[in-house]
Coordinates of C-alpha atoms in Angstrom, one line a residue:
M1 CA 22.1 71.0 21.3
N2 CA 25.4 69.8 22.7
T3 CA 23.8 66.4 25.2
N4 CA 26.8 65.9 26.8
M5 CA 26.3 66.5 30.3
D6 CA 29.2 68.3 31.7
R7 CA 29.4 70.2 35.6
R8 CA 27.1 72.5 34.2
F9 CA 24.9 70.8 33.0
F10 CA 23.7 68.7 35.7
L11 CA 23.7 71.0 38.5
K12 CA 20.4 72.2 36.3
G13 CA 19.2 70.0 38.9
T14 CA 20.0 67.0 38.7
I15 CA 22.5 67.0 42.1
A16 CA 20.0 67.7 45.5
A17 CA 22.6 68.3 48.1
A18 CA 24.7 71.3 48.5
G19 CA 28.1 69.4 48.4
A20 CA 27.1 66.6 46.3
T21 CA 29.2 64.6 44.4
A22 CA 29.1 66.5 40.5
L23 CA 29.1 64.1 37.6
V24 CA 32.3 65.3 35.3
G25 CA 34.0 63.4 33.1
L26 CA 37.6 61.9 34.0
T27 CA 40.5 63.6 32.4
G28 CA 42.9 60.6 32.9
C29 CA 43.5 57.7 30.1
A30 CA 41.5 55.0 30.7
P31 CA 43.0 51.8 31.2
S32 CA 43.4 48.8 28.7
G33 CA 40.4 46.2 28.3
V34 CA 41.5 42.9 30.2
S35 CA 43.6 40.5 28.0
S36 CA 42.9 36.8 28.1
A37 CA 46.7 35.9 27.8
S38 CA 46.1 34.8 31.3
V39 CA 43.4 32.7 31.2
K40 CA 45.7 31.1 28.1
E41 CA 48.6 30.6 29.9
E42 CA 47.3 28.7 32.7
M43 CA 45.1 26.8 30.1
A44 CA 48.7 25.7 28.7
Q45 CA 49.5 25.0 32.7
T46 CA 47.5 22.6 32.9
G47 CA 47.2 21.1 29.6
A48 CA 43.8 22.6 29.0
T49 CA 43.0 23.1 25.5
Q50 CA 43.4 26.9 24.0
Q51 CA 41.2 28.5 22.9
D52 CA 40.0 32.1 21.1
V53 CA 37.7 33.6 23.6
T54 CA 38.3 36.7 22.8
G55 CA 35.4 36.7 19.5
W56 CA 32.7 38.9 20.9
R57 CA 34.9 41.9 20.3
K58 CA 35.4 42.1 16.6
A59 CA 32.6 44.3 15.3
P60 CA 30.1 42.7 12.8
E61 CA 29.6 44.8 9.5
P62 CA 27.3 47.8 9.4
V63 CA 23.4 46.8 9.2
S64 CA 22.1 48.1 5.9
D65 CA 18.8 46.4 5.3
I66 CA 17.0 49.1 7.4
A67 CA 13.3 48.2 6.9
S68 CA 11.6 51.5 9.2
T69 CA 13.7 54.4 10.9
T70 CA 12.2 55.2 13.8
D71 CA 12.9 59.2 15.3
A72 CA 13.2 59.7 19.9
D73 CA 14.4 62.0 22.1
I74 CA 16.3 58.9 23.9
V75 CA 16.9 55.5 23.0
I76 CA 16.7 53.0 26.2
I77 CA 18.1 49.4 25.4
G78 CA 17.2 47.4 28.7
A79 CA 13.7 46.9 30.5
G80 CA 15.0 46.2 33.8
N81 CA 15.2 48.3 36.8
A82 CA 18.0 50.7 35.7
G83 CA 16.0 51.4 31.7
L84 CA 12.3 51.4 33.1
T85 CA 13.9 54.0 36.4
A86 CA 15.7 55.8 33.1
A87 CA 12.3 55.6 31.2
A88 CA 10.6 57.1 33.7
A89 CA 12.5 59.7 34.8
A90 CA 13.4 61.3 31.1
L91 CA 9.1 61.2 30.8
D92 CA 8.7 63.2 34.0
G93 CA 11.0 65.8 31.7
G94 CA 8.9 65.7 28.7
A95 CA 11.0 63.7 26.3
K96 CA 10.2 61.0 23.7
V97 CA 11.3 57.7 24.8
V98 CA 11.9 54.3 23.3
L99 CA 12.9 51.1 25.4
L100 CA 13.7 48.5 23.8
E101 CA 13.4 44.9 25.3
A102 CA 14.6 41.8 23.7
K103 CA 12.2 39.7 25.6
D104 CA 9.0 39.5 25.6
E105 CA 8.4 41.5 29.1
V106 CA 10.0 43.7 31.7
Q107 CA 13.1 42.2 33.9
D108 CA 11.8 40.9 37.2
S109 CA 13.9 41.9 39.5
R110 CA 13.5 41.8 43.1
S111 CA 13.0 45.0 45.4
W112 CA 15.4 45.4 47.5
I113 CA 16.6 48.9 46.6
G114 CA 19.6 51.0 48.5
A115 CA 19.9 54.4 49.0
V116 CA 21.6 56.9 51.7
D117 CA 19.1 60.0 53.1
S118 CA 15.3 58.7 51.9
K119 CA 12.7 60.0 53.4
L120 CA 12.0 56.8 55.3
Q121 CA 15.5 56.5 56.4
K122 CA 15.5 59.8 57.6
A123 CA 11.9 59.3 59.7
A124 CA 13.6 56.1 61.2
G125 CA 17.0 58.1 62.3
A126 CA 19.5 56.4 64.2
A127 CA 17.7 54.2 66.9
A128 CA 17.1 52.0 63.1
H129 CA 20.5 52.5 62.3
A130 CA 19.1 54.4 59.3
D131 CA 21.3 57.5 59.7
I132 CA 23.9 57.3 57.1
D133 CA 27.7 59.2 56.7
H134 CA 28.0 59.8 53.0
N135 CA 31.8 59.8 53.1
E136 CA 31.4 56.7 55.6
A137 CA 29.5 54.8 53.1
A138 CA 31.0 55.4 50.0
S139 CA 34.6 54.9 51.4
E140 CA 33.2 51.3 52.7
I141 CA 32.1 50.8 49.3
A142 CA 35.3 51.6 48.4
R143 CA 38.1 49.3 50.7
M144 CA 35.2 46.5 49.7
A145 CA 36.6 47.0 45.9
S146 CA 40.2 47.0 47.0
Y147 CA 40.2 50.4 45.6
V148 CA 39.6 49.4 42.0
A149 CA 36.9 51.6 41.4
D150 CA 36.1 54.9 40.8
H151 CA 34.9 57.0 44.3
D152 CA 33.5 59.5 42.7
L153 CA 31.0 57.0 41.1
I154 CA 30.0 55.7 44.5
R155 CA 30.0 58.6 46.0
L156 CA 27.6 60.1 43.5
W157 CA 25.4 57.2 45.1
T158 CA 25.4 58.3 48.0
D159 CA 25.0 61.4 47.5
N160 CA 22.0 61.3 45.1
S161 CA 20.1 58.3 46.2
G162 CA 18.0 59.5 48.6
E163 CA 16.4 62.3 45.9
F164 CA 15.6 58.9 44.0
M165 CA 14.5 56.9 46.5
D166 CA 11.6 59.8 47.1
W167 CA 10.9 60.0 43.9
F168 CA 10.8 57.1 43.0
I169 CA 8.2 56.7 46.2
G170 CA 6.0 58.2 44.3
I171 CA 6.1 57.3 41.0
M172 CA 5.1 53.8 43.1
E173 CA 2.5 55.8 45.1
T174 CA 0.8 56.7 41.5
Q175 CA 0.6 53.3 41.1
G176 CA -1.2 52.1 44.2
L177 CA 1.8 50.6 45.9
N178 CA 4.1 52.1 48.7
V179 CA 8.2 51.5 49.6
M180 CA 8.8 50.4 53.1
L181 CA 12.6 50.9 54.5
E182 CA 14.0 47.2 55.6
T183 CA 15.3 47.8 59.5
A184 CA 16.0 45.0 60.6
C185 CA 20.1 44.9 60.4
K186 CA 21.9 41.8 61.6
D187 CA 24.6 42.2 64.2
S188 CA 27.9 41.9 62.0
I189 CA 32.0 42.4 62.2
Y190 CA 30.8 44.4 59.1
Y191 CA 29.1 47.9 58.0
N192 CA 26.0 47.5 58.4
K193 CA 22.7 50.1 57.6
A194 CA 19.2 49.9 57.3
V195 CA 19.4 51.1 53.6
A196 CA 17.2 48.6 51.3
H197 CA 13.8 49.5 50.4
H198 CA 11.1 47.2 49.4
V199 CA 7.5 48.2 47.5
H200 CA 4.5 46.4 49.0
Q201 CA 0.6 46.5 48.1
G202 CA -1.3 48.4 50.9
V203 CA -0.7 48.6 54.7
Y204 CA 3.0 46.8 55.0
S205 CA 2.9 43.9 56.8
P206 CA 6.2 41.3 57.1
N207 CA 4.8 38.2 55.7
G208 CA 1.0 39.5 54.2
E209 CA -0.2 38.3 50.6
G210 CA 0.5 42.6 49.3
N211 CA 4.6 42.1 49.9
S212 CA 6.4 41.0 46.4
F213 CA 9.7 41.1 45.1
Y214 CA 8.0 41.9 42.1
H215 CA 5.8 44.9 41.7
H216 CA 7.2 47.5 40.7
C217 CA 9.1 47.0 37.4
L218 CA 5.6 45.8 36.4
A219 CA 4.9 49.3 38.2
L220 CA 7.6 51.3 36.3
K221 CA 5.9 49.6 33.4
D222 CA 2.6 50.7 33.6
Y223 CA 3.9 54.0 34.4
V224 CA 5.8 54.7 31.3
L225 CA 3.1 53.6 29.2
A226 CA 0.6 55.7 30.8
N227 CA 3.0 59.0 30.2
G228 CA 3.5 58.3 26.4
G229 CA 6.6 55.5 26.4
E230 CA 6.8 53.4 24.0
I231 CA 8.2 50.0 24.5
Y232 CA 9.4 47.3 22.2
F233 CA 9.6 43.9 23.6
K234 CA 11.4 40.9 21.5
T235 CA 13.4 43.6 19.6
P236 CA 16.7 42.6 20.4
A237 CA 19.1 45.6 20.2
V238 CA 22.0 44.1 17.8
Q239 CA 24.7 47.8 17.1
L240 CA 25.0 51.8 17.4
V241 CA 24.6 54.1 15.0
Q242 CA 28.0 56.6 15.0
D243 CA 27.9 59.0 12.9
D244 CA 31.5 60.3 11.5
T245 CA 32.3 61.9 15.1
G246 CA 32.3 58.7 16.6
K247 CA 29.0 60.3 18.3
V248 CA 26.4 57.5 18.7
T249 CA 23.2 59.0 17.4
G250 CA 21.2 55.9 17.5
V251 CA 20.7 52.3 17.4
I252 CA 19.4 49.6 15.1
A253 CA 17.5 46.5 16.2
R254 CA 15.8 43.3 15.2
D255 CA 12.1 43.3 15.1
E256 CA 9.8 40.8 15.9
D257 CA 9.5 39.6 12.5
G258 CA 13.3 39.1 11.9
A259 CA 14.2 42.8 10.0
Y260 CA 15.7 45.8 11.2
A261 CA 14.6 48.9 12.6
Q262 CA 16.8 51.8 13.5
F263 CA 15.8 53.6 16.3
N264 CA 17.4 57.7 16.2
A265 CA 18.1 59.1 19.4
G266 CA 18.3 63.2 19.2
K267 CA 19.7 63.1 22.7
G268 CA 21.1 60.0 23.7
V269 CA 21.1 56.0 23.8
V270 CA 21.1 54.7 27.4
V271 CA 22.2 51.0 27.5
C272 CA 21.7 48.9 30.3
T273 CA 21.2 45.4 28.9
G274 CA 22.3 43.9 32.5
G275 CA 25.5 42.7 31.7
Y276 CA 27.1 39.5 30.6
G277 CA 26.0 37.0 33.5
N278 CA 25.1 33.8 31.0
N279 CA 27.8 34.7 28.2
E280 CA 30.0 31.9 28.5
E281 CA 32.7 33.2 25.9
M282 CA 32.8 36.7 28.0
L283 CA 32.9 35.2 31.6
E284 CA 36.1 33.4 30.1
D285 CA 37.4 36.1 27.9
L286 CA 37.1 38.8 31.4
T287 CA 36.5 36.8 34.8
T288 CA 38.5 34.2 36.4
T289 CA 36.1 32.4 38.9
A290 CA 32.4 32.4 38.8
H291 CA 31.8 30.5 35.4
R292 CA 34.8 27.8 36.7
Y293 CA 33.2 27.2 40.2
C294 CA 29.5 27.4 40.8
S295 CA 27.2 24.9 40.1
M296 CA 24.0 27.5 39.2
N297 CA 23.4 30.5 37.1
I298 CA 20.3 31.9 38.3
G299 CA 19.2 35.7 37.8
A300 CA 22.0 36.2 35.0
E301 CA 19.5 34.5 32.2
R302 CA 18.6 36.8 30.3
N303 CA 21.9 39.0 30.5
T304 CA 24.7 37.8 27.5
G305 CA 26.5 40.8 27.4
D306 CA 24.8 42.3 24.1
G307 CA 24.8 46.0 25.9
I308 CA 28.8 45.4 26.4
K309 CA 29.1 43.8 22.6
M310 CA 28.2 47.1 21.1
L311 CA 29.9 49.5 23.7
T312 CA 33.1 47.6 23.0
W313 CA 32.3 47.6 18.8
A314 CA 31.7 51.5 19.5
G315 CA 35.2 51.6 20.6
A316 CA 34.5 51.8 24.9
A317 CA 37.2 50.7 27.3
M318 CA 36.5 47.8 29.7
H319 CA 36.9 48.7 33.4
P320 CA 40.0 46.6 34.6
V321 CA 38.8 44.1 37.2
Q322 CA 35.8 42.3 35.9
E323 CA 34.2 40.1 38.2
T324 CA 31.2 38.5 39.5
M325 CA 28.3 38.7 42.3
V326 CA 28.2 35.2 43.6
F327 CA 26.1 33.9 46.3
D328 CA 26.7 31.0 48.4
R329 CA 23.3 29.0 48.1
G330 CA 24.4 26.7 44.9
T331 CA 23.8 22.6 45.4
V332 CA 26.0 20.0 44.0
M333 CA 24.2 16.8 42.5
P334 CA 26.0 14.5 42.8
D335 CA 28.7 14.0 39.5
Q336 CA 27.9 17.1 38.9
T337 CA 31.2 19.5 37.7
L338 CA 31.1 23.0 38.1
G339 CA 31.0 25.5 35.9
F340 CA 29.1 26.0 32.7
P341 CA 26.1 24.8 31.4
M342 CA 25.9 25.1 35.5
T343 CA 23.0 22.1 36.1
G344 CA 23.2 22.5 40.1
G345 CA 20.0 23.7 42.8
L346 CA 19.5 25.5 45.1
W347 CA 19.5 25.6 49.0
Y348 CA 17.7 28.8 50.4
G349 CA 19.4 28.2 53.6
G350 CA 22.7 28.3 52.2
T351 CA 24.3 30.8 53.3
Q352 CA 23.2 30.4 57.6
P353 CA 26.2 30.3 59.2
F354 CA 26.3 26.8 60.0
L355 CA 29.7 24.5 60.1
R356 CA 31.4 24.2 57.0
V357 CA 33.9 21.3 56.0
N358 CA 35.9 21.1 52.8
A359 CA 36.6 17.6 50.9
D360 CA 39.2 16.5 53.6
G361 CA 36.2 17.2 56.4
E362 CA 37.8 19.6 57.9
R363 CA 36.8 23.3 58.7
Y364 CA 38.8 25.9 56.6
S365 CA 37.0 29.3 57.5
N366 CA 34.8 32.0 60.0
E367 CA 31.2 31.0 58.3
D368 CA 30.0 34.2 59.0
Q369 CA 31.5 35.9 56.5
T370 CA 29.2 38.2 53.1
Y371 CA 28.2 35.8 50.0
D372 CA 31.2 36.0 48.2
Y373 CA 33.2 35.9 51.1
N374 CA 32.2 32.6 51.8
F375 CA 32.4 31.1 47.9
N376 CA 36.0 32.5 48.0
A377 CA 36.8 30.9 50.8
A378 CA 36.1 27.4 49.6
I379 CA 36.9 27.6 45.9
V380 CA 40.5 27.8 47.1
Q381 CA 39.7 24.4 49.1
K382 CA 40.2 21.1 47.5
G383 CA 37.7 20.2 45.2
H384 CA 36.3 24.4 45.0
T385 CA 33.3 23.4 47.5
W386 CA 31.9 22.4 50.7
W387 CA 29.6 20.5 52.6
Q388 CA 27.2 23.1 55.1
I389 CA 26.5 20.5 58.5
F390 CA 23.6 20.6 61.5
D391 CA 21.4 18.9 62.8
K392 CA 18.2 18.3 64.2
N393 CA 17.4 21.7 65.8
Y394 CA 18.4 23.5 62.4
Y395 CA 16.0 25.5 62.2
A396 CA 16.2 26.9 66.0
D397 CA 19.9 27.7 65.0
C398 CA 18.6 29.9 62.7
E399 CA 16.3 31.8 64.4
R400 CA 19.4 32.7 66.9
F401 CA 21.9 33.3 63.9
Q402 CA 19.8 36.0 62.9
C403 CA 20.8 36.0 59.1
A404 CA 19.6 39.4 57.0
R405 CA 18.0 40.4 53.8
C406 CA 17.9 37.9 51.1
S407 CA 19.7 35.4 53.6
R408 CA 16.7 35.8 56.2
V409 CA 15.0 32.7 56.9
A410 CA 13.7 33.9 60.7
Q411 CA 11.4 36.6 62.0
P412 CA 14.1 39.0 63.3
E413 CA 13.6 39.9 67.1
E414 CA 13.7 43.8 66.3
G415 CA 12.8 46.2 63.1
D416 CA 10.8 45.5 60.2
A417 CA 11.8 42.9 57.1
P418 CA 9.8 41.2 54.6
M419 CA 9.2 38.2 55.5
I420 CA 8.6 36.4 52.1
S421 CA 10.4 34.2 50.1
Y422 CA 12.8 35.4 47.4
L423 CA 12.1 32.7 44.6
D424 CA 8.5 34.0 44.2
G425 CA 7.7 37.3 46.2
Q426 CA 4.8 35.7 47.7
T427 CA 5.1 32.8 50.0
P428 CA 5.7 33.6 54.1
L429 CA 9.2 32.2 55.4
S430 CA 8.6 29.7 58.3
A431 CA 10.2 26.7 59.8
E432 CA 7.6 24.8 57.3
F433 CA 9.1 26.7 54.3
L434 CA 13.0 25.9 54.4
Q435 CA 11.9 22.2 55.6
S436 CA 10.6 22.0 52.3
Q437 CA 13.1 23.8 50.7
L438 CA 15.3 21.0 52.3
E439 CA 13.5 18.3 51.5
G440 CA 13.8 19.7 48.0
V441 CA 17.7 19.6 47.9
F442 CA 17.3 15.8 49.4
S443 CA 15.2 15.1 46.7
S444 CA 18.4 16.0 43.8
G445 CA 21.3 14.1 46.0
A446 CA 22.7 17.3 47.0
A447 CA 22.5 16.9 50.7
V448 CA 22.4 13.6 53.0
Q449 CA 21.7 12.6 56.8
A450 CA 22.4 10.1 59.1
D451 CA 22.0 9.4 62.6
T452 CA 26.1 9.5 63.2
I453 CA 29.2 11.7 62.1
E454 CA 30.4 8.6 61.1
E455 CA 27.9 6.9 58.5
L456 CA 27.3 11.1 57.5
A457 CA 30.8 11.3 56.4
E458 CA 30.7 7.9 54.8
L459 CA 27.7 9.7 52.9
M460 CA 29.6 12.5 52.1
D461 CA 32.9 10.1 51.3
V462 CA 35.1 12.3 53.0
P463 CA 37.9 10.8 55.6
A464 CA 35.4 9.7 59.2
D465 CA 37.9 10.6 61.7
A466 CA 38.7 14.0 60.2
L467 CA 35.1 15.0 60.3
K468 CA 34.1 13.5 63.6
E469 CA 37.6 15.3 65.1
T470 CA 35.9 18.9 62.6
V471 CA 32.6 18.1 64.6
D472 CA 33.6 17.9 68.1
R473 CA 36.5 20.5 68.1
Y474 CA 32.9 22.6 66.8
N475 CA 30.7 21.3 69.9
E476 CA 33.7 22.1 72.2
L477 CA 33.8 25.9 70.8
W478 CA 29.9 26.1 70.7
D479 CA 30.4 24.7 74.8
A480 CA 32.5 27.8 75.4
Q481 CA 30.4 30.2 73.4
E482 CA 33.5 31.1 71.9
D483 CA 35.3 30.6 68.7
T484 CA 39.1 30.7 69.3
D485 CA 39.5 28.6 65.5
Y486 CA 38.7 31.5 63.4
G487 CA 37.1 34.2 65.7
K488 CA 32.9 33.4 64.8
K489 CA 30.3 35.6 66.7
A490 CA 29.4 33.0 70.0
F491 CA 25.7 33.5 68.8
R492 CA 26.2 32.4 64.9
L493 CA 27.7 29.3 66.3
S494 CA 25.6 26.5 66.4
A495 CA 25.9 22.5 67.9
I496 CA 26.1 20.1 66.6
V497 CA 24.3 17.0 68.7
E498 CA 21.1 15.6 67.8
P499 CA 20.2 13.7 64.8
P500 CA 19.4 13.3 62.3
F501 CA 23.0 15.0 61.2
T502 CA 22.4 16.8 57.3
A503 CA 25.2 18.0 55.3
V504 CA 24.7 19.9 52.4
H505 CA 27.0 20.0 49.3
C506 CA 26.9 23.5 47.9
A507 CA 29.3 25.7 45.8
G508 CA 28.5 29.0 44.3
W509 CA 25.4 30.3 42.5
L510 CA 26.3 33.4 39.7
L511 CA 24.1 36.4 40.1
C512 CA 25.8 38.6 37.9
T513 CA 28.4 40.2 36.4
L514 CA 29.8 43.4 38.4
G515 CA 31.8 44.8 35.5
G516 CA 31.4 46.8 32.8
V517 CA 32.7 49.2 30.5
R518 CA 34.4 52.3 31.9
V519 CA 32.4 55.4 32.3
N520 CA 32.9 58.6 33.6
T521 CA 30.7 60.1 36.1
D522 CA 28.3 61.5 33.0
M523 CA 27.9 58.0 32.5
Q524 CA 29.6 58.2 29.0
P525 CA 31.5 55.0 28.3
L526 CA 35.6 55.7 27.6
R527 CA 37.8 54.7 25.2
E528 CA 41.0 53.3 26.2
D529 CA 42.2 57.2 25.8
G530 CA 40.2 58.6 28.6
T531 CA 37.9 60.4 25.7
A532 CA 34.1 60.0 26.2
I533 CA 31.9 58.8 23.7
E534 CA 29.3 61.1 22.6
G535 CA 25.4 60.6 22.5
V536 CA 25.3 56.9 24.3
Y537 CA 25.6 56.8 28.6
V538 CA 25.8 53.6 30.4
V539 CA 24.1 52.5 33.9
G540 CA 23.5 49.0 35.1
N541 CA 25.1 45.9 35.0
D542 CA 26.9 47.6 31.5
Q543 CA 28.9 50.1 34.0
G544 CA 32.5 49.5 34.9
G545 CA 33.9 51.4 38.4
F546 CA 31.7 50.5 40.9
Y547 CA 33.3 47.5 42.3
G548 CA 36.2 45.2 42.5
T549 CA 35.7 41.3 42.5
V550 CA 33.5 41.0 45.3
Y551 CA 29.5 42.8 46.0
P552 CA 29.1 44.5 49.2
E553 CA 26.4 43.0 50.3
T554 CA 25.9 44.3 53.5
F555 CA 24.6 47.5 51.7
G556 CA 21.7 45.7 51.1
G557 CA 20.0 46.4 47.5
L558 CA 22.9 48.0 47.0
N559 CA 23.4 47.3 43.0
N560 CA 19.4 48.0 42.2
G561 CA 19.8 51.1 43.7
K562 CA 22.6 52.0 41.9
G563 CA 21.8 51.6 38.5
M564 CA 18.6 52.9 39.4
T565 CA 20.0 56.2 41.0
F566 CA 21.8 56.5 37.9
G567 CA 19.3 55.8 35.2
Y568 CA 17.2 58.5 37.2
L569 CA 19.9 61.3 37.0
V570 CA 20.3 60.3 33.3
G571 CA 16.9 60.1 32.5
K572 CA 16.4 63.1 34.2
A573 CA 19.3 65.3 33.0
L574 CA 18.9 64.2 29.1
A575 CA 15.4 65.0 29.2
Q576 CA 16.3 68.6 30.4
A577 CA 19.0 68.6 28.0

């Protein structure tokens, strides 16, 4: 049977709402893959040693010494959010599913999962900021991508994520878990709606013992195994198998003993290995900032680009824009150099909109921005880092700031939100928790403290007169309750008057890559001439076309929601093929 997912194929039941965007293939030519020429030119201009960072693109010789062969309807590479969801949806459709995972356990991804029009959102309604216009949401995501994204791909998420979420809630309930909607949305200059869903145990309690950001992947694993799916751990995929026409028919992987095993897929292969956030060569070749200006890499440790390599070797073209998701919570140790191996630390309060100054002790932007925007504003400053400054009353400021979702550190004034640390998914957020985190930053040498601004400046190694002038000016803005310099909202300002004064040396935190291979709206990878590679589908962070250079954090859980929604659609459709 032809498993190419054309419009008629998906209209058999994948798309729920009338008028929803159909999953149809692109007809235009796909842009060429990103060249490393600009990187090499920059290295030459700065006197740096030129190096070839494109070696990953060269396909290895085909593996021939196959020790074992396994047949399945669907073979999925990667046991993260997208892969587990695709497997569960395919099993619901009666398919025989094999899931390959390089590590010894499924991913422990956080459970901010974004969706539009779930039953929880419909029940919450407009009063909870849960009424979302599909076109408005898709247009805002495309705008933040500078429109170097596939608007139809974005609309595919807005039109189908509600159906996915309702299905997902049902799956969680079979595993003894429940899902809540985060309705505590901060006042923001950006589009902001209640889209983030969370998994919890028992009756929802903001800081109860049943909360965790990691339940859902283990629950999906249990569901997959209970319904006949096979998961091969410690079995990294190494090559896609293609027939004479270029169609992908299977996967070659390496088992625990180092032998090669071939997994044949009668209906399709799904690639979702998480991007290339821990592959320095690929980052150097494809991206421009994070691998150079971040101090830490957390969240992408497993993501070494294996899926994208295999897809490229099979003929897939890269999306023309390749960038990373960067949080502004990395810390810089004394004498640390930015970039790989990224040996810095984490400051949990890094996103709080306190005063930020550059290496000259001067304020340079509105600190109340999305994570990527704060990072971008800093990397054009001298040294590419910043200092975050606050006084003794910093937690009271945080309570007034009311930052949302994973930047939340204080109880919301209204609405529901999990009040637990994303570091372990269990520890309740509180003043004591944040202080303990700050003490760890002091211990690392990434923060300094003093009783006067002049003494603080000396410890920071910035000009004392400049820092004093900057702090005095910031206090004037606080007193006036109006930021006439950069336009920050008044409730996001703070006073720096009561010692001790603290400065935390911050940089970016690389979380994951946003780009990947170019795909059509059937999730098929495209060659450079725009034709689709048959037999293989791409979801999660291996897929390009959904983002531009930044991650739209105001859509809470968008990346998880996007990957899981598309995994659900592909798994469901392939099972019906």
